[in-house]
mmCIF file of C-alpha atoms in Angstrom:
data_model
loop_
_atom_site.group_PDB
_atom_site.id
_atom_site.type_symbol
_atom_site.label_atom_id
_atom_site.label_comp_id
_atom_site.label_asym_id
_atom_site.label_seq_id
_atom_site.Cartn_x
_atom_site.Cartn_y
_atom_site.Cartn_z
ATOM 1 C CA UNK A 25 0.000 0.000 0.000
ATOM 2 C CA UNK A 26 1.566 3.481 -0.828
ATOM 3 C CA UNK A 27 1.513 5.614 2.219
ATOM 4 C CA UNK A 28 1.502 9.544 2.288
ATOM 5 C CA UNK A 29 4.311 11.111 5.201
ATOM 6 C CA UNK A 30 3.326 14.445 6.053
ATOM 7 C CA UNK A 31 4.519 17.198 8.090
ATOM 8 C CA UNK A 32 3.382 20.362 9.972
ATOM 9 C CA UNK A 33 5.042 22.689 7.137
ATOM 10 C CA UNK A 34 3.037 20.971 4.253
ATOM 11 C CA UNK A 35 5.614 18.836 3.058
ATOM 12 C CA UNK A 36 4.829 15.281 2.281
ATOM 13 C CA UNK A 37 6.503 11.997 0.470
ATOM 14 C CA UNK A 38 4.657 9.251 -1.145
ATOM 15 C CA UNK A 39 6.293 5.613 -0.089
ATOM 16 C CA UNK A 40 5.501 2.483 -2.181
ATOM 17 C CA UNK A 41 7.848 -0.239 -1.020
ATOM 18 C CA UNK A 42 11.567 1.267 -0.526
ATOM 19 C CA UNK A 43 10.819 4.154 -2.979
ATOM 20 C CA UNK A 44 9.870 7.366 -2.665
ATOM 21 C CA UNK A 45 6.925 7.341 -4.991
ATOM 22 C CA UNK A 46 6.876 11.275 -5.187
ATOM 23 C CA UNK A 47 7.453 14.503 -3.251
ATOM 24 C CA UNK A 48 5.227 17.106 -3.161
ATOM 25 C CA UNK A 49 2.294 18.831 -0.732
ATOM 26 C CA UNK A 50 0.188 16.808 0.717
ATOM 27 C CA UNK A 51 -3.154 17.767 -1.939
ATOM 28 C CA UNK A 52 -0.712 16.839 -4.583
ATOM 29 C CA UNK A 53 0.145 13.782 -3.814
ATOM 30 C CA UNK A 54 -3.549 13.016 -2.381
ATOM 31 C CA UNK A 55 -4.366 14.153 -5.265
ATOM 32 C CA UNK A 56 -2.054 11.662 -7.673
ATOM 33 C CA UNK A 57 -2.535 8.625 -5.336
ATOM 34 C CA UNK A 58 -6.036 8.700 -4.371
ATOM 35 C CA UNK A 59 -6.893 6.493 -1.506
ATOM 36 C CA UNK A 60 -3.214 6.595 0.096
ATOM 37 C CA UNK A 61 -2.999 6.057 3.745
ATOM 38 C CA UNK A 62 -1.770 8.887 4.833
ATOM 39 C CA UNK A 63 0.335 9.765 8.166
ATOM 40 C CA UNK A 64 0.500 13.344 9.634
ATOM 41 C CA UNK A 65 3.236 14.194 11.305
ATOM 42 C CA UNK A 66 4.409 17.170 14.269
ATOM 43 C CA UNK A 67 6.908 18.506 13.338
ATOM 44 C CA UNK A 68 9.491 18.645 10.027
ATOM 45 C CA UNK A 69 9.721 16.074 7.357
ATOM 46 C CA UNK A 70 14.493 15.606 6.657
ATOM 47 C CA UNK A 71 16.257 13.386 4.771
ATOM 48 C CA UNK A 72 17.804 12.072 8.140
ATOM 49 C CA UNK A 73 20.951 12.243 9.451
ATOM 50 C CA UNK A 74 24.183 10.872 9.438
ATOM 51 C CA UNK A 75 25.811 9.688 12.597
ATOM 52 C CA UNK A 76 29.761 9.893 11.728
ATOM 53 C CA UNK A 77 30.686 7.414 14.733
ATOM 54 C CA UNK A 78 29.782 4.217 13.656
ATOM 55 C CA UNK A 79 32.481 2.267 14.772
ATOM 56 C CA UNK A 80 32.655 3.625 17.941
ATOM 57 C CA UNK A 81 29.078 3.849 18.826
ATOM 58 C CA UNK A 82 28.667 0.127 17.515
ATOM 59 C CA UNK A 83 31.799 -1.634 17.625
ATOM 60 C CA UNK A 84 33.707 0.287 20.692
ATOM 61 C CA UNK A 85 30.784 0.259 22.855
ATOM 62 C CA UNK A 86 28.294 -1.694 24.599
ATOM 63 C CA UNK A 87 24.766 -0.526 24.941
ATOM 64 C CA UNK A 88 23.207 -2.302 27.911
ATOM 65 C CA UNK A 89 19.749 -4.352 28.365
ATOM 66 C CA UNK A 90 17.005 -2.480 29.621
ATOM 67 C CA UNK A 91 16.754 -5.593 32.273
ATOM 68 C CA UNK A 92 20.959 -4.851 33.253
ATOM 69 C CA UNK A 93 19.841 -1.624 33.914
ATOM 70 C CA UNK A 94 20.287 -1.940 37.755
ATOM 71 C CA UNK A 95 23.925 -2.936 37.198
ATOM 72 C CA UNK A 96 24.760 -0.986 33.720
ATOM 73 C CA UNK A 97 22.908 2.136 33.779
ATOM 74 C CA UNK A 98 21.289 2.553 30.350
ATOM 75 C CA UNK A 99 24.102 4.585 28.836
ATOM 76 C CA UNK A 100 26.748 3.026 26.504
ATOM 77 C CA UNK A 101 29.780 1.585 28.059
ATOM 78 C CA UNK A 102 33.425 2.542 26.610
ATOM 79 C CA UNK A 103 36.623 1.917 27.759
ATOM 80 C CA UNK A 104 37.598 0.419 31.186
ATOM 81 C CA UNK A 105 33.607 -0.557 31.597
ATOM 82 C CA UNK A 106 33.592 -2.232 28.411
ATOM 83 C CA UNK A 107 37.033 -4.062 29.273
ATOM 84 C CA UNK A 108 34.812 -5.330 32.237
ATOM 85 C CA UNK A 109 32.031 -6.966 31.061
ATOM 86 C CA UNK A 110 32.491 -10.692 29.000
ATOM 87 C CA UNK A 111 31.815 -9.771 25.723
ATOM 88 C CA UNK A 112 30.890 -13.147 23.576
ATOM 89 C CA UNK A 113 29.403 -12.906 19.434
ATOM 90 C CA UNK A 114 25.529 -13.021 20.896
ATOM 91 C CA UNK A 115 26.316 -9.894 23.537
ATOM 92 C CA UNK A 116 28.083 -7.824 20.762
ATOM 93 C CA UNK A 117 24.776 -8.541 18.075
ATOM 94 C CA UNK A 118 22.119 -7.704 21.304
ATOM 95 C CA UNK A 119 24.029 -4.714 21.407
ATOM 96 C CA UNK A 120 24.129 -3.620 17.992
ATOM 97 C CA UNK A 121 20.980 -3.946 17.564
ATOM 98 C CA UNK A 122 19.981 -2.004 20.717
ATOM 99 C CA UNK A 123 22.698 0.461 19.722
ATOM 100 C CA UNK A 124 20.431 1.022 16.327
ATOM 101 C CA UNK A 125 17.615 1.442 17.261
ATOM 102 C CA UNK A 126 18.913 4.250 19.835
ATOM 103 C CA UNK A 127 19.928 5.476 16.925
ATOM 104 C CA UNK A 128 16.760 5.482 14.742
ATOM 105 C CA UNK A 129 15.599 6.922 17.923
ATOM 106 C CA UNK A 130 17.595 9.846 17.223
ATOM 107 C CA UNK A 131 16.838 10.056 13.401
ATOM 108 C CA UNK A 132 19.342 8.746 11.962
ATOM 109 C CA UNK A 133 19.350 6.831 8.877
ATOM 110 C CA UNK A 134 22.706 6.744 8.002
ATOM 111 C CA UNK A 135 26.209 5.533 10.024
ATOM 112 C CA UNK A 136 30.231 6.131 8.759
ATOM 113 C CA UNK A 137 32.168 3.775 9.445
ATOM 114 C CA UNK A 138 34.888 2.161 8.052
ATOM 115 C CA UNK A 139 34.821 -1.479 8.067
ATOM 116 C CA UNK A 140 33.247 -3.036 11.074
ATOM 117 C CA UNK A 141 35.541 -5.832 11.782
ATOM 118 C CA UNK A 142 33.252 -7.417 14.226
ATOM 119 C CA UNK A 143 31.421 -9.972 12.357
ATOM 120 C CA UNK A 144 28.632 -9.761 15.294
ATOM 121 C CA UNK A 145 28.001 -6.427 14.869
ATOM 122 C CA UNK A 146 28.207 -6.388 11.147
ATOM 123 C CA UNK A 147 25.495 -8.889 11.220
ATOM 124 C CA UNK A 148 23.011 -7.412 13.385
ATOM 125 C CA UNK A 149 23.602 -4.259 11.705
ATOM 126 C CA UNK A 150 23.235 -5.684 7.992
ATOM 127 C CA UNK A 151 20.097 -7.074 9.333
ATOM 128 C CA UNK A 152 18.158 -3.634 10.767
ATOM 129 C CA UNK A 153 18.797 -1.955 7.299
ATOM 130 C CA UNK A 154 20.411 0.874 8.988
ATOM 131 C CA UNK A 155 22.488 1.939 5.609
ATOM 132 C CA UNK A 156 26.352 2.049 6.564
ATOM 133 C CA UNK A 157 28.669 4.678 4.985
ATOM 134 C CA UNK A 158 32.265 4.449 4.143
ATOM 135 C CA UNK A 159 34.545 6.514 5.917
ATOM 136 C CA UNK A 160 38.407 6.672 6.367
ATOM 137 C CA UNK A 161 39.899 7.490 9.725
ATOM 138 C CA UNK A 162 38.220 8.151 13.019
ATOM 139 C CA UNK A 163 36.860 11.796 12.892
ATOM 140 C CA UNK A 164 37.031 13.882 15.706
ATOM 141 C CA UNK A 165 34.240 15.548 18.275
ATOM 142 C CA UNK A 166 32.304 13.281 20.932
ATOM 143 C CA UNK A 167 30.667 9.671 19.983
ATOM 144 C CA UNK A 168 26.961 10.401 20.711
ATOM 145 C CA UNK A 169 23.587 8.614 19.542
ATOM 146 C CA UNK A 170 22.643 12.444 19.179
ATOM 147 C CA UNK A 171 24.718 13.563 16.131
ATOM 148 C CA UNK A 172 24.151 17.464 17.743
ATOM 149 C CA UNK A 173 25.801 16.601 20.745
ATOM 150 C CA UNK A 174 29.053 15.209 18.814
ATOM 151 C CA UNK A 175 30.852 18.541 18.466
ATOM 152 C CA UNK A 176 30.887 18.237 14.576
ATOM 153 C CA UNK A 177 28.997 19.992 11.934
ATOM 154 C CA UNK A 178 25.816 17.831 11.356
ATOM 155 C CA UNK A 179 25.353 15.940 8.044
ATOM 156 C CA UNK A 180 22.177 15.234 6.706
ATOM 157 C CA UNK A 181 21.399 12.398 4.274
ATOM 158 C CA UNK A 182 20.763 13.049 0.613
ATOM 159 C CA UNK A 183 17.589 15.033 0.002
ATOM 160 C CA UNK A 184 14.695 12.809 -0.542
ATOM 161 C CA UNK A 185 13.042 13.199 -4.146
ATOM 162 C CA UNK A 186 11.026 10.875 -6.485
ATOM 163 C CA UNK A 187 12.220 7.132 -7.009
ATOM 164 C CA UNK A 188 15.003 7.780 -4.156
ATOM 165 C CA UNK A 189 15.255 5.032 -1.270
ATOM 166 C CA UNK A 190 12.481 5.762 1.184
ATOM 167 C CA UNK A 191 14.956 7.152 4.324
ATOM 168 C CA UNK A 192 13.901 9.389 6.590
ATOM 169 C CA UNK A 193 13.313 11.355 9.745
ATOM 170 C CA UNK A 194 10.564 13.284 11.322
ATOM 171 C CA UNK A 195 11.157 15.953 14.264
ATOM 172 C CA UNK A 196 8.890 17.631 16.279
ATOM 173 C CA UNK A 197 10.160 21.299 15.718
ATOM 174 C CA UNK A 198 9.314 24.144 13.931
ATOM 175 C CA UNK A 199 12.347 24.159 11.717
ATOM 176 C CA UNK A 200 15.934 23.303 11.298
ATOM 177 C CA UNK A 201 17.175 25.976 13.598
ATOM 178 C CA UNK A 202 14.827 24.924 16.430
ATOM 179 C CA UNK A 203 16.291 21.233 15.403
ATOM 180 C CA UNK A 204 20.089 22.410 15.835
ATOM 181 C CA UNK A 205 19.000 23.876 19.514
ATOM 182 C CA UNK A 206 17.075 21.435 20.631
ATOM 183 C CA UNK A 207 18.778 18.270 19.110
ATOM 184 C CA UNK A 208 18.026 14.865 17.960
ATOM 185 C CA UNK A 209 15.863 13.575 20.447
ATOM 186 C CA UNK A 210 13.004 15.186 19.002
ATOM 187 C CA UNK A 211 12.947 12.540 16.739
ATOM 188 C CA UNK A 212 9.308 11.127 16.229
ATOM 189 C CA UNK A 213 9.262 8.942 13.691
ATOM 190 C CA UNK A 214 12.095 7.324 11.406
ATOM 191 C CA UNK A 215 11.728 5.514 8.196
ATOM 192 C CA UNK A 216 14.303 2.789 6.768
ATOM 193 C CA UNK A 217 12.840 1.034 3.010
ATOM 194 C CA UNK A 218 9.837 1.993 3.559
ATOM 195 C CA UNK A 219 9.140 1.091 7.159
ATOM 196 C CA UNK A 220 8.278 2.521 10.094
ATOM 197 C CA UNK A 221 11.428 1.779 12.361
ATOM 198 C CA UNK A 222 11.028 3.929 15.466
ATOM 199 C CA UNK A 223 7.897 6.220 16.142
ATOM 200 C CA UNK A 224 8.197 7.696 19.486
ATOM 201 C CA UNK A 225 5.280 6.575 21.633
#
């Protein structure tokens, strides 16, 4: 079924599959896909963005259960902590995955990395659809799951047009400035091919 992505600044996409079906307003594209289910966002229809610390945020860290809370905490482990805990293949695939979908959390559709060397991880990740980016060295700033809290100039993903892969993030703000000041947890909804991967409850 195509579906219809609006926002609060009458900007919508048309999704069939993967595929952007068409950009437009939202009477346009009601009006060239009649019968569309249609979603109506708060907020600001983006591209997404690009977290440039893949590696670190998924292969250098450990993001714990919700149910290790108690003994964790719930943010990701680095260093000495990580050094701590017995790390076997399933741990480092329950944490990629967790360590995505904080991510999707955060709109992001996109990660740098350069290879992840960690078949585990690779795996899990290859397996969300979270689209991986090559990248050569480590860059600098912060490793964050909010790419505004990294230090770094924030990188969005391609802009989304017709017949480009269905990627992208909705954020409950007024615009991109109130976005840049108020950061990436305004995330409500993310999109990966087509699906609905994190709408915030």
């Amino acid at each position: 079924m195509l579906t219809v992505h609006a926002d609060s600044r009458g900007r919508a996409l048309a999704v069939k599959g993967a595929w952007i079906a068409d950009a437009g307003s939202p009477e346009e594209l009601l009006a060239a896909f009649p019968g569309a289910r249609v979603r109506t966002w708060p907020g600001i229809l983006t591209p997404g963005l690009v977290n440039l610390h893949g590696n670190e945020l998924l292969e250098q860290a450990y993001h714990p259960d919700p149910r290790e809370a108690d003994e964790l905490g719930v943010e990701p482990l680095t260093g000495g902590a990580l050094a701590a805990l017995a790390m076997d293949d399933a741990r480092w695939g329950a944490s990629a995955r967790r360590g995505v979908q904080r991510m999707l959390a955060h709109g992001t559709v996109r990660a740098a990395c350069e290879e992840l060397r960690n078949r585990a991880v690779r795996d899990a990740v290859h397996r969300t659809g979270l689209a991986v980016l090559g990248r050569i060295g480590r860059p600098g700033g912060t490793p964050a799951l909010d790419p505004y809290a990294a230090g770094l100039p924030v990188e969005f993903a391609s802009p989304r047009e017709r017949h480009s892969a269905a990627r992208f993030a909705v954020f409950d703000v007024r615009d991109e400035a109130e976005l840049a000041e108020r950061g990436a947890s305004t995330c409500v909804a993310t999109v990966v091919d087509g699906r609905l991967v994190y709408r915030r409850r």
